[in-house]
A tleap script that builds the chain and sets N, CA, C and O, in Angstrom:
source leaprc.protein.ff14SB
mol = sequence {
  NMET THR ASN VAL HIE GLN LEU PRO GLN THR
  PHE ALA LEU LEU THR PRO ALA LEU GLY ILE
  HIE PRO GLU ALA CYS ASP ALA GLY LEU TYR
  GLU ARG LEU ASP ARG ASN TYR ASP ASP CYS
  LYS GLY ALA THR LEU VAL SER CYS HIE ALA
  PHE SER GLU ASP TRP GLY MET TRP GLU LEU
  HIE PRO HIE GLY ASP GLU LEU VAL MET LEU
  LEU ASP GLY HIE VAL THR LEU VAL LEU ARG
  GLN ASP ASP GLY ASP LYS GLU VAL THR LEU
  THR GLU PRO LEU SER TYR VAL ILE VAL PRO
  LYS ASN THR TRP HIE THR ALA ARG THR LYS
  VAL ALA THR ARG MET VAL PHE VAL THR PRO
  GLY GLU GLY THR ARG ASN GLU VAL PHE CASP
}
set mol.1.N position { 158.618 -17.445 -6.949 }
set mol.1.CA position { 159.887 -17.858 -7.525 }
set mol.1.C position { 160.975 -16.858 -7.134 }
set mol.1.O position { 160.739 -15.650 -7.149 }
set mol.2.N position { 162.146 -17.347 -6.790 }
set mol.2.CA position { 163.272 -16.513 -6.421 }
set mol.2.C position { 164.108 -16.217 -7.650 }
set mol.2.O position { 164.470 -17.124 -8.400 }
set mol.3.N position { 164.411 -14.950 -7.852 }
set mol.3.CA position { 165.276 -14.547 -8.949 }
set mol.3.C position { 166.694 -14.387 -8.439 }
set mol.3.O position { 166.909 -13.874 -7.341 }
set mol.4.N position { 167.660 -14.823 -9.226 }
set mol.4.CA position { 169.067 -14.683 -8.874 }
set mol.4.C position { 169.603 -13.426 -9.540 }
set mol.4.O position { 169.381 -13.204 -10.730 }
set mol.5.N position { 170.305 -12.608 -8.776 }
set mol.5.CA position { 170.901 -11.371 -9.271 }
set mol.5.C position { 172.389 -11.411 -8.988 }
set mol.5.O position { 172.852 -12.176 -8.142 }
set mol.6.N position { 173.128 -10.590 -9.695 }
set mol.6.CA position { 174.573 -10.581 -9.503 }
set mol.6.C position { 175.093 -9.149 -9.447 }
set mol.6.O position { 174.817 -8.333 -10.326 }
set mol.7.N position { 175.864 -8.861 -8.376 }
set mol.7.CA position { 176.600 -7.608 -8.317 }
set mol.7.C position { 177.752 -7.732 -9.301 }
set mol.7.O position { 178.285 -8.838 -9.393 }
set mol.8.N position { 178.180 -6.773 -10.015 }
set mol.8.CA position { 177.761 -5.375 -9.998 }
set mol.8.C position { 176.674 -5.026 -11.002 }
set mol.8.O position { 176.269 -3.865 -11.066 }
set mol.9.N position { 176.183 -5.976 -11.786 }
set mol.9.CA position { 175.178 -5.653 -12.798 }
set mol.9.C position { 173.844 -5.209 -12.191 }
set mol.9.O position { 173.123 -4.410 -12.789 }
set mol.10.N position { 173.521 -5.724 -11.013 }
set mol.10.CA position { 172.276 -5.378 -10.338 }
set mol.10.C position { 172.595 -5.027 -8.889 }
set mol.10.O position { 173.124 -5.849 -8.141 }
set mol.11.N position { 172.269 -3.802 -8.505 }
set mol.11.CA position { 172.438 -3.377 -7.128 }
set mol.11.C position { 171.209 -3.811 -6.332 }
set mol.11.O position { 170.166 -4.120 -6.909 }
set mol.12.N position { 171.336 -3.832 -5.016 }
set mol.12.CA position { 170.201 -4.132 -4.142 }
set mol.12.C position { 169.899 -2.902 -3.300 }
set mol.12.O position { 170.767 -2.394 -2.590 }
set mol.13.N position { 168.662 -2.429 -3.385 }
set mol.13.CA position { 168.242 -1.295 -2.579 }
set mol.13.C position { 167.421 -1.824 -1.411 }
set mol.13.O position { 166.399 -2.478 -1.614 }
set mol.14.N position { 167.868 -1.541 -0.181 }
set mol.14.CA position { 167.153 -1.940 1.030 }
set mol.14.C position { 166.317 -0.750 1.470 }
set mol.14.O position { 166.857 0.315 1.770 }
set mol.15.N position { 164.996 -0.927 1.510 }
set mol.15.CA position { 164.100 0.158 1.896 }
set mol.15.C position { 164.084 0.308 3.413 }
set mol.15.O position { 164.545 -0.581 4.130 }
set mol.16.N position { 163.549 1.440 3.912 }
set mol.16.CA position { 163.444 1.604 5.365 }
set mol.16.C position { 162.635 0.494 6.037 }
set mol.16.O position { 162.867 0.186 7.206 }
set mol.17.N position { 161.677 -0.119 5.303 }
set mol.17.CA position { 160.869 -1.220 5.849 }
set mol.17.C position { 161.567 -2.566 5.664 }
set mol.17.O position { 160.969 -3.614 5.912 }
set mol.18.N position { 162.841 -2.543 5.225 }
set mol.18.CA position { 163.687 -3.709 5.020 }
set mol.18.C position { 163.247 -4.579 3.850 }
set mol.18.O position { 163.571 -5.766 3.799 }
set mol.19.N position { 162.514 -3.995 2.916 }
set mol.19.CA position { 162.280 -4.671 1.643 }
set mol.19.C position { 163.549 -4.556 0.806 }
set mol.19.O position { 164.339 -3.631 0.998 }
set mol.20.N position { 163.744 -5.477 -0.106 }
set mol.20.CA position { 164.921 -5.458 -0.971 }
set mol.20.C position { 164.457 -5.413 -2.418 }
set mol.20.O position { 163.690 -6.265 -2.866 }
set mol.21.N position { 164.938 -4.397 -3.146 }
set mol.21.CA position { 164.552 -4.208 -4.532 }
set mol.21.C position { 165.785 -4.243 -5.418 }
set mol.21.O position { 166.662 -3.392 -5.266 }
set mol.22.N position { 165.886 -5.202 -6.343 }
set mol.22.CA position { 167.008 -5.211 -7.287 }
set mol.22.C position { 166.847 -4.058 -8.274 }
set mol.22.O position { 165.741 -3.771 -8.733 }
set mol.23.N position { 167.959 -3.405 -8.593 }
set mol.23.CA position { 167.965 -2.300 -9.549 }
set mol.23.C position { 169.140 -2.485 -10.493 }
set mol.23.O position { 170.288 -2.624 -10.070 }
set mol.24.N position { 168.824 -2.483 -11.784 }
set mol.24.CA position { 169.870 -2.625 -12.801 }
set mol.24.C position { 170.850 -1.463 -12.705 }
set mol.24.O position { 170.448 -0.305 -12.590 }
set mol.25.N position { 172.128 -1.783 -12.754 }
set mol.25.CA position { 173.182 -0.764 -12.736 }
set mol.25.C position { 173.390 -0.295 -14.171 }
set mol.25.O position { 174.174 -0.874 -14.924 }
set mol.26.N position { 172.672 0.764 -14.531 }
set mol.26.CA position { 172.759 1.312 -15.876 }
set mol.26.C position { 172.807 2.832 -15.777 }
set mol.26.O position { 172.848 3.383 -14.677 }
set mol.27.N position { 172.803 3.499 -16.902 }
set mol.27.CA position { 172.942 4.955 -16.925 }
set mol.27.C position { 171.815 5.671 -16.177 }
set mol.27.O position { 172.019 6.780 -15.684 }
set mol.28.N position { 170.643 5.067 -16.084 }
set mol.28.CA position { 169.515 5.704 -15.410 }
set mol.28.C position { 169.350 5.321 -13.948 }
set mol.28.O position { 168.358 5.697 -13.322 }
set mol.29.N position { 170.300 4.580 -13.393 }
set mol.29.CA position { 170.152 4.054 -12.034 }
set mol.29.C position { 169.866 5.137 -11.005 }
set mol.29.O position { 168.858 5.059 -10.303 }
set mol.30.N position { 170.720 6.139 -10.898 }
set mol.30.CA position { 170.582 7.108 -9.813 }
set mol.30.C position { 169.348 7.990 -9.986 }
set mol.30.O position { 168.727 8.375 -8.996 }
set mol.31.N position { 168.987 8.311 -11.209 }
set mol.31.CA position { 167.747 9.048 -11.459 }
set mol.31.C position { 166.546 8.206 -11.025 }
set mol.31.O position { 165.612 8.724 -10.412 }
set mol.32.N position { 166.570 6.911 -11.342 }
set mol.32.CA position { 165.500 5.982 -10.975 }
set mol.32.C position { 165.399 5.838 -9.453 }
set mol.32.O position { 164.301 5.822 -8.896 }
set mol.33.N position { 166.547 5.734 -8.792 }
set mol.33.CA position { 166.536 5.613 -7.335 }
set mol.33.C position { 165.899 6.843 -6.699 }
set mol.33.O position { 165.087 6.717 -5.782 }
set mol.34.N position { 166.264 8.038 -7.181 }
set mol.34.CA position { 165.686 9.267 -6.644 }
set mol.34.C position { 164.184 9.318 -6.897 }
set mol.34.O position { 163.411 9.651 -5.999 }
set mol.35.N position { 163.775 8.989 -8.109 }
set mol.35.CA position { 162.369 9.085 -8.502 }
set mol.35.C position { 161.506 8.016 -7.808 }
set mol.35.O position { 160.438 8.329 -7.282 }
set mol.36.N position { 161.962 6.773 -7.808 }
set mol.36.CA position { 161.130 5.671 -7.325 }
set mol.36.C position { 161.221 5.420 -5.823 }
set mol.36.O position { 160.372 4.732 -5.255 }
set mol.37.N position { 162.250 5.978 -5.177 }
set mol.37.CA position { 162.462 5.692 -3.754 }
set mol.37.C position { 162.620 6.973 -2.942 }
set mol.37.O position { 163.384 7.015 -1.978 }
set mol.38.N position { 161.887 8.024 -3.340 }
set mol.38.CA position { 161.842 9.270 -2.571 }
set mol.38.C position { 163.248 9.779 -2.244 }
set mol.38.O position { 163.568 10.057 -1.088 }
set mol.39.N position { 164.079 9.897 -3.283 }
set mol.39.CA position { 165.466 10.366 -3.126 }
set mol.39.C position { 166.272 9.494 -2.161 }
set mol.39.O position { 167.187 9.973 -1.491 }
set mol.40.N position { 165.921 8.220 -2.102 }
set mol.40.CA position { 166.598 7.223 -1.244 }
set mol.40.C position { 166.454 7.528 0.244 }
set mol.40.O position { 167.289 7.115 1.049 }
set mol.41.N position { 165.404 8.246 0.607 }
set mol.41.CA position { 165.186 8.597 2.010 }
set mol.41.C position { 165.114 7.333 2.864 }
set mol.41.O position { 164.219 6.506 2.690 }
set mol.42.N position { 166.074 7.190 3.799 }
set mol.42.CA position { 166.117 6.049 4.698 }
set mol.42.C position { 166.546 4.746 4.060 }
set mol.42.O position { 166.525 3.706 4.718 }
set mol.43.N position { 166.936 4.774 2.784 }
set mol.43.CA position { 167.302 3.542 2.068 }
set mol.43.C position { 168.807 3.305 2.115 }
set mol.43.O position { 169.596 4.224 2.337 }
set mol.44.N position { 169.181 2.050 1.900 }
set mol.44.CA position { 170.584 1.639 1.856 }
set mol.44.C position { 170.831 0.931 0.537 }
set mol.44.O position { 170.036 0.088 0.120 }
set mol.45.N position { 171.923 1.268 -0.115 }
set mol.45.CA position { 172.270 0.679 -1.400 }
set mol.45.C position { 173.445 -0.281 -1.218 }
set mol.45.O position { 174.474 0.088 -0.652 }
set mol.46.N position { 173.285 -1.516 -1.702 }
set mol.46.CA position { 174.371 -2.503 -1.699 }
set mol.46.C position { 174.859 -2.605 -3.139 }
set mol.46.O position { 174.096 -2.946 -4.043 }
set mol.47.N position { 176.144 -2.304 -3.339 }
set mol.47.CA position { 176.687 -2.253 -4.697 }
set mol.47.C position { 178.093 -2.821 -4.731 }
set mol.47.O position { 178.735 -3.007 -3.698 }
set mol.48.N position { 178.554 -3.090 -5.937 }
set mol.48.CA position { 179.915 -3.574 -6.154 }
set mol.48.C position { 180.500 -2.764 -7.300 }
set mol.48.O position { 179.857 -2.572 -8.332 }
set mol.49.N position { 181.723 -2.294 -7.108 }
set mol.49.CA position { 182.401 -1.514 -8.145 }
set mol.49.C position { 183.813 -2.064 -8.342 }
set mol.49.O position { 184.475 -2.491 -7.396 }
set mol.50.N position { 184.244 -2.040 -9.582 }
set mol.50.CA position { 185.618 -2.419 -9.928 }
set mol.50.C position { 186.309 -1.194 -10.516 }
set mol.50.O position { 185.712 -0.452 -11.296 }
set mol.51.N position { 187.559 -0.987 -10.142 }
set mol.51.CA position { 188.328 0.139 -10.655 }
set mol.51.C position { 189.809 -0.193 -10.535 }
set mol.51.O position { 190.198 -1.056 -9.748 }
set mol.52.N position { 190.632 0.496 -11.316 }
set mol.52.CA position { 192.074 0.217 -11.284 }
set mol.52.C position { 192.896 1.497 -11.199 }
set mol.52.O position { 194.102 1.484 -11.447 }
set mol.53.N position { 192.250 2.592 -10.853 }
set mol.53.CA position { 192.976 3.849 -10.650 }
set mol.53.C position { 192.257 4.659 -9.580 }
set mol.53.O position { 191.133 4.340 -9.191 }
set mol.54.N position { 192.914 5.699 -9.116 }
set mol.54.CA position { 192.337 6.550 -8.072 }
set mol.54.C position { 190.980 7.090 -8.504 }
set mol.54.O position { 190.752 7.359 -9.683 }
set mol.55.N position { 190.083 7.243 -7.535 }
set mol.55.CA position { 188.821 7.906 -7.825 }
set mol.55.C position { 189.134 9.347 -8.192 }
set mol.55.O position { 190.092 9.924 -7.676 }
set mol.56.N position { 188.368 9.914 -9.044 }
set mol.56.CA position { 188.565 11.308 -9.433 }
set mol.56.C position { 187.734 12.277 -8.621 }
set mol.56.O position { 187.621 13.449 -8.981 }
set mol.57.N position { 187.150 11.808 -7.529 }
set mol.57.CA position { 186.281 12.659 -6.719 }
set mol.57.C position { 186.258 12.166 -5.276 }
set mol.57.O position { 186.777 11.099 -4.949 }
set mol.58.N position { 185.645 12.974 -4.437 }
set mol.58.CA position { 185.406 12.637 -3.037 }
set mol.58.C position { 183.906 12.424 -2.858 }
set mol.58.O position { 183.099 12.949 -3.625 }
set mol.59.N position { 183.540 11.645 -1.834 }
set mol.59.CA position { 182.145 11.300 -1.590 }
set mol.59.C position { 181.838 11.495 -0.109 }
set mol.59.O position { 182.718 11.352 0.740 }
set mol.60.N position { 180.572 11.826 0.197 }
set mol.60.CA position { 180.136 12.021 1.575 }
set mol.60.C position { 178.700 11.511 1.710 }
set mol.60.O position { 177.874 11.717 0.820 }
set mol.61.N position { 178.408 10.842 2.833 }
set mol.61.CA position { 177.075 10.319 3.118 }
set mol.61.C position { 176.569 10.954 4.416 }
set mol.61.O position { 177.030 10.591 5.498 }
set mol.62.N position { 175.621 11.902 4.320 }
set mol.62.CA position { 175.186 12.635 5.515 }
set mol.62.C position { 174.207 11.895 6.419 }
set mol.62.O position { 173.926 12.360 7.524 }
set mol.63.N position { 173.678 10.751 5.975 }
set mol.63.CA position { 172.628 10.099 6.764 }
set mol.63.C position { 173.024 8.748 7.343 }
set mol.63.O position { 172.156 7.980 7.759 }
set mol.64.N position { 174.318 8.444 7.378 }
set mol.64.CA position { 174.728 7.196 8.012 }
set mol.64.C position { 176.132 6.777 7.625 }
set mol.64.O position { 176.725 7.320 6.693 }
set mol.65.N position { 176.654 5.800 8.357 }
set mol.65.CA position { 177.969 5.226 8.080 }
set mol.65.C position { 177.894 4.363 6.821 }
set mol.65.O position { 176.835 3.845 6.469 }
set mol.66.N position { 179.042 4.219 6.146 }
set mol.66.CA position { 179.131 3.359 4.966 }
set mol.66.C position { 180.122 2.231 5.251 }
set mol.66.O position { 181.213 2.470 5.769 }
set mol.67.N position { 179.735 1.006 4.910 }
set mol.67.CA position { 180.638 -0.138 4.997 }
set mol.67.C position { 181.271 -0.329 3.622 }
set mol.67.O position { 180.567 -0.416 2.615 }
set mol.68.N position { 182.615 -0.396 3.584 }
set mol.68.CA position { 183.362 -0.568 2.340 }
set mol.68.C position { 184.241 -1.806 2.505 }
set mol.68.O position { 185.133 -1.834 3.353 }
set mol.69.N position { 183.978 -2.845 1.673 }
set mol.69.CA position { 184.675 -4.131 1.806 }
set mol.69.C position { 185.464 -4.455 0.540 }
set mol.69.O position { 184.958 -4.329 -0.575 }
set mol.70.N position { 186.701 -4.870 0.733 }
set mol.70.CA position { 187.569 -5.272 -0.369 }
set mol.70.C position { 187.271 -6.715 -0.774 }
set mol.70.O position { 187.214 -7.606 0.074 }
set mol.71.N position { 187.082 -6.937 -2.067 }
set mol.71.CA position { 186.955 -8.297 -2.590 }
set mol.71.C position { 188.267 -8.759 -3.213 }
set mol.71.O position { 188.751 -9.854 -2.927 }
set mol.72.N position { 188.836 -7.910 -4.068 }
set mol.72.CA position { 190.096 -8.215 -4.750 }
set mol.72.C position { 190.902 -6.933 -4.881 }
set mol.72.O position { 190.347 -5.836 -4.946 }
set mol.73.N position { 192.212 -7.089 -4.919 }
set mol.73.CA position { 193.083 -5.950 -5.176 }
set mol.73.C position { 193.700 -5.388 -3.922 }
set mol.73.O position { 193.991 -6.105 -2.965 }
set mol.74.N position { 193.894 -4.066 -3.952 }
set mol.74.CA position { 194.594 -3.348 -2.894 }
set mol.74.C position { 194.121 -1.908 -2.989 }
set mol.74.O position { 194.173 -1.320 -4.069 }
set mol.75.N position { 193.663 -1.325 -1.894 }
set mol.75.CA position { 193.131 0.038 -1.950 }
set mol.75.C position { 193.486 0.795 -0.672 }
set mol.75.O position { 193.555 0.223 0.415 }
set mol.76.N position { 193.706 2.074 -0.835 }
set mol.76.CA position { 193.857 2.971 0.312 }
set mol.76.C position { 192.678 3.927 0.284 }
set mol.76.O position { 192.487 4.663 -0.684 }
set mol.77.N position { 191.896 3.912 1.343 }
set mol.77.CA position { 190.802 4.857 1.498 }
set mol.77.C position { 191.329 6.054 2.268 }
set mol.77.O position { 192.013 5.900 3.280 }
set mol.78.N position { 191.011 7.235 1.789 }
set mol.78.CA position { 191.430 8.469 2.446 }
set mol.78.C position { 190.184 9.100 3.044 }
set mol.78.O position { 189.228 9.411 2.334 }
set mol.79.N position { 190.206 9.287 4.379 }
set mol.79.CA position { 189.082 9.861 5.109 }
set mol.79.C position { 189.483 11.266 5.550 }
set mol.79.O position { 190.446 11.436 6.297 }
set mol.80.N position { 188.749 12.258 5.092 }
set mol.80.CA position { 189.047 13.658 5.428 }
set mol.80.C position { 188.470 13.955 6.803 }
set mol.80.O position { 187.263 13.854 7.024 }
set mol.81.N position { 189.379 14.334 7.748 }
set mol.81.CA position { 188.962 14.617 9.111 }
set mol.81.C position { 189.450 16.006 9.518 }
set mol.81.O position { 190.339 16.569 8.879 }
set mol.82.N position { 188.869 16.550 10.575 }
set mol.82.CA position { 189.224 17.901 11.009 }
set mol.82.C position { 190.712 18.049 11.309 }
set mol.82.O position { 191.286 19.114 11.080 }
set mol.83.N position { 191.336 17.000 11.814 }
set mol.83.CA position { 192.759 17.075 12.167 }
set mol.83.C position { 193.664 16.533 11.061 }
set mol.83.O position { 194.825 16.215 11.315 }
set mol.84.N position { 193.147 16.426 9.848 }
set mol.84.CA position { 193.937 15.961 8.710 }
set mol.84.C position { 193.395 14.663 8.138 }
set mol.84.O position { 192.602 13.964 8.769 }
set mol.85.N position { 193.839 14.359 6.936 }
set mol.85.CA position { 193.391 13.145 6.264 }
set mol.85.C position { 193.942 11.905 6.957 }
set mol.85.O position { 195.101 11.878 7.372 }
set mol.86.N position { 193.103 10.881 7.077 }
set mol.86.CA position { 193.510 9.593 7.639 }
set mol.86.C position { 193.448 8.575 6.513 }
set mol.86.O position { 192.455 8.513 5.789 }
set mol.87.N position { 194.499 7.775 6.358 }
set mol.87.CA position { 194.533 6.736 5.330 }
set mol.87.C position { 194.341 5.363 5.963 }
set mol.87.O position { 194.950 5.037 6.981 }
set mol.88.N position { 193.476 4.566 5.332 }
set mol.88.CA position { 193.216 3.188 5.764 }
set mol.88.C position { 193.451 2.300 4.551 }
set mol.88.O position { 192.779 2.447 3.530 }
set mol.89.N position { 194.408 1.373 4.660 }
set mol.89.CA position { 194.737 0.506 3.538 }
set mol.89.C position { 194.152 -0.876 3.750 }
set mol.89.O position { 194.313 -1.484 4.808 }
set mol.90.N position { 193.461 -1.364 2.710 }
set mol.90.CA position { 192.895 -2.709 2.727 }
set mol.90.C position { 193.667 -3.564 1.736 }
set mol.90.O position { 193.778 -3.212 0.562 }
set mol.91.N position { 194.203 -4.690 2.207 }
set mol.91.CA position { 194.980 -5.580 1.342 }
set mol.91.C position { 194.453 -7.007 1.343 }
set mol.91.O position { 194.760 -7.775 0.431 }
set mol.92.N position { 193.672 -7.372 2.338 }
set mol.92.CA position { 193.166 -8.734 2.478 }
set mol.92.C position { 191.722 -8.810 1.994 }
set mol.92.O position { 190.897 -7.993 2.405 }
set mol.93.N position { 191.395 -9.779 1.124 }
set mol.93.CA position { 190.007 -9.942 0.711 }
set mol.93.C position { 189.082 -10.090 1.922 }
set mol.93.O position { 189.413 -10.768 2.895 }
set mol.94.N position { 187.934 -9.450 1.841 }
set mol.94.CA position { 186.881 -9.428 2.851 }
set mol.94.C position { 187.199 -8.538 4.044 }
set mol.94.O position { 186.418 -8.481 4.994 }
set mol.95.N position { 188.339 -7.837 4.011 }
set mol.95.CA position { 188.571 -6.832 5.040 }
set mol.95.C position { 187.713 -5.615 4.693 }
set mol.95.O position { 187.438 -5.348 3.523 }
set mol.96.N position { 187.301 -4.890 5.721 }
set mol.96.CA position { 186.437 -3.747 5.466 }
set mol.96.C position { 186.722 -2.615 6.436 }
set mol.96.O position { 187.350 -2.797 7.479 }
set mol.97.N position { 186.238 -1.445 6.056 }
set mol.97.CA position { 186.339 -0.263 6.892 }
set mol.97.C position { 184.953 0.369 6.960 }
set mol.97.O position { 184.157 0.258 6.028 }
set mol.98.N position { 184.687 1.022 8.060 }
set mol.98.CA position { 183.448 1.766 8.214 }
set mol.98.C position { 183.785 3.243 8.067 }
set mol.98.O position { 184.557 3.797 8.850 }
set mol.99.N position { 183.204 3.866 7.066 }
set mol.99.CA position { 183.393 5.300 6.838 }
set mol.99.C position { 182.300 6.015 7.643 }
set mol.99.O position { 181.113 5.846 7.363 }
set mol.100.N position { 182.699 6.811 8.640 }
set mol.100.CA position { 181.689 7.463 9.477 }
set mol.100.C position { 180.814 8.452 8.702 }
set mol.100.O position { 181.251 9.072 7.733 }
set mol.101.N position { 179.598 8.574 9.148 }
set mol.101.CA position { 178.647 9.542 8.622 }
set mol.101.C position { 179.310 10.917 8.513 }
set mol.101.O position { 180.078 11.309 9.392 }
set mol.102.N position { 179.013 11.647 7.436 }
set mol.102.CA position { 179.512 13.002 7.208 }
set mol.102.C position { 181.022 13.091 7.035 }
set mol.102.O position { 181.611 14.129 7.336 }
set mol.103.N position { 181.660 12.029 6.559 }
set mol.103.CA position { 183.110 12.031 6.328 }
set mol.103.C position { 183.386 11.982 4.834 }
set mol.103.O position { 183.015 11.023 4.157 }
set mol.104.N position { 184.040 13.022 4.322 }
set mol.104.CA position { 184.473 12.984 2.924 }
set mol.104.C position { 185.486 11.871 2.782 }
set mol.104.O position { 186.350 11.710 3.644 }
set mol.105.N position { 185.397 11.086 1.695 }
set mol.105.CA position { 186.343 9.987 1.481 }
set mol.105.C position { 186.555 9.768 -0.008 }
set mol.105.O position { 185.716 10.109 -0.842 }
set mol.106.N position { 187.712 9.186 -0.308 }
set mol.106.CA position { 188.070 8.830 -1.671 }
set mol.106.C position { 188.914 7.561 -1.607 }
set mol.106.O position { 189.292 7.111 -0.526 }
set mol.107.N position { 189.205 6.988 -2.773 }
set mol.107.CA position { 189.989 5.747 -2.819 }
set mol.107.C position { 191.160 5.916 -3.768 }
set mol.107.O position { 191.064 6.598 -4.788 }
set mol.108.N position { 192.270 5.280 -3.412 }
set mol.108.CA position { 193.469 5.300 -4.235 }
set mol.108.C position { 193.947 3.872 -4.487 }
set mol.108.O position { 194.075 3.070 -3.563 }
set mol.109.N position { 194.206 3.579 -5.746 }
set mol.109.CA position { 194.756 2.277 -6.111 }
set mol.109.C position { 195.432 2.386 -7.459 }
set mol.109.O position { 195.158 3.304 -8.232 }
set mol.110.N position { 196.311 1.452 -7.734 }
set mol.110.CA position { 196.972 1.359 -9.040 }
set mol.110.C position { 196.810 -0.034 -9.630 }
set mol.110.O position { 197.385 -0.342 -10.674 }
set mol.111.N position { 196.022 -0.881 -8.955 }
set mol.111.CA position { 195.812 -2.255 -9.408 }
set mol.111.C position { 194.321 -2.525 -9.560 }
set mol.111.O position { 193.494 -1.788 -9.023 }
set mol.112.N position { 193.981 -3.571 -10.286 }
set mol.112.CA position { 192.574 -3.958 -10.428 }
set mol.112.C position { 191.996 -4.269 -9.051 }
set mol.112.O position { 192.515 -5.120 -8.328 }
set mol.113.N position { 190.930 -3.579 -8.700 }
set mol.113.CA position { 190.344 -3.676 -7.366 }
set mol.113.C position { 188.828 -3.799 -7.491 }
set mol.113.O position { 188.204 -3.102 -8.291 }
set mol.114.N position { 188.243 -4.691 -6.695 }
set mol.114.CA position { 186.784 -4.818 -6.608 }
set mol.114.C position { 186.372 -4.653 -5.158 }
set mol.114.O position { 186.991 -5.209 -4.251 }
set mol.115.N position { 185.301 -3.868 -4.953 }
set mol.115.CA position { 184.844 -3.602 -3.598 }
set mol.115.C position { 183.320 -3.651 -3.537 }
set mol.115.O position { 182.633 -3.351 -4.514 }
set mol.116.N position { 182.809 -4.036 -2.369 }
set mol.116.CA position { 181.381 -3.986 -2.077 }
set mol.116.C position { 181.145 -2.789 -1.158 }
set mol.116.O position { 181.920 -2.524 -0.238 }
set mol.117.N position { 180.051 -2.075 -1.433 }
set mol.117.CA position { 179.693 -0.892 -0.661 }
set mol.117.C position { 178.277 -1.071 -0.108 }
set mol.117.O position { 177.362 -1.457 -0.836 }
set mol.118.N position { 178.107 -0.787 1.177 }
set mol.118.CA position { 176.787 -0.758 1.803 }
set mol.118.C position { 176.610 0.695 2.237 }
set mol.118.O position { 177.177 1.143 3.233 }
set mol.119.N position { 175.801 1.417 1.452 }
set mol.119.CA position { 175.782 2.876 1.496 }
set mol.119.C position { 174.421 3.434 1.865 }
set mol.119.O position { 173.417 3.069 1.253 }
set mol.120.N position { 174.370 4.323 2.866 }
set mol.120.CA position { 173.129 5.054 3.103 }
set mol.120.C position { 172.942 6.025 1.934 }
set mol.120.O position { 173.730 6.956 1.769 }
set mol.121.N position { 171.910 5.811 1.130 }
set mol.121.CA position { 171.797 6.521 -0.137 }
set mol.121.C position { 171.349 7.964 -0.070 }
set mol.121.O position { 171.734 8.771 -0.916 }
set mol.122.N position { 170.551 8.301 0.909 }
set mol.122.CA position { 169.959 9.633 0.955 }
set mol.122.C position { 171.010 10.731 1.093 }
set mol.122.O position { 171.859 10.686 1.983 }
set mol.123.N position { 170.941 11.698 0.218 }
set mol.123.CA position { 171.793 12.881 0.323 }
set mol.123.C position { 173.246 12.698 -0.032 }
set mol.123.O position { 174.057 13.583 0.240 }
set mol.124.N position { 173.604 11.578 -0.631 }
set mol.124.CA position { 175.009 11.355 -0.997 }
set mol.124.C position { 175.511 12.513 -1.854 }
set mol.124.O position { 174.824 12.971 -2.767 }
set mol.125.N position { 176.716 12.974 -1.546 }
set mol.125.CA position { 177.321 14.082 -2.274 }
set mol.125.C position { 178.647 13.629 -2.869 }
set mol.125.O position { 179.370 12.833 -2.271 }
set mol.126.N position { 178.957 14.146 -4.053 }
set mol.126.CA position { 180.237 13.905 -4.711 }
set mol.126.C position { 180.831 15.245 -5.109 }
set mol.126.O position { 180.132 16.101 -5.651 }
set mol.127.N position { 182.118 15.430 -4.841 }
set mol.127.CA position { 182.808 16.683 -5.145 }
set mol.127.C position { 184.216 16.361 -5.664 }
set mol.127.O position { 184.802 15.330 -5.336 }
set mol.128.N position { 184.725 17.264 -6.467 }
set mol.128.CA position { 186.117 17.178 -6.902 }
set mol.128.C position { 186.899 18.209 -6.102 }
set mol.128.O position { 186.608 19.403 -6.167 }
set mol.129.N position { 187.893 17.747 -5.347 }
set mol.129.CA position { 188.752 18.625 -4.558 }
set mol.129.C position { 190.164 18.540 -5.094 }
set mol.129.O position { 190.543 17.541 -5.704 }
set mol.130.N position { 190.938 19.578 -4.871 }
set mol.130.CA position { 192.370 19.560 -5.259 }
set mol.130.C position { 193.173 18.744 -4.280 }
set mol.130.O position { 194.387 18.612 -4.437 }
savepdb mol mol.pdb
quit
């Protein structure tokens, strides 16, 4: 029997062997992912997040590129690069950007925004920068 799941309540974890495991998006999600999937080694997380203000942190994925797709709203992604920050603005639903491996990034918005993320999970880092 096929079970129906819905983002953002249930994320999809793609294993290195291309199995797909639904995971409830709850307070224990990231601890569970680390414990049950070997710290997400070689895994990819498909998730959906809604927000209406700037992220309060920066994020980096050391083991692969991240696909970030706009569903609703308006967002500017800021990619930290050696020659200065690069801004990429998404305004059209289903438009997306690829955040290169090892690139610190954050998002800025002032409106209700929903996005889908296809993220290499292993080693993800989050930091607060000035």
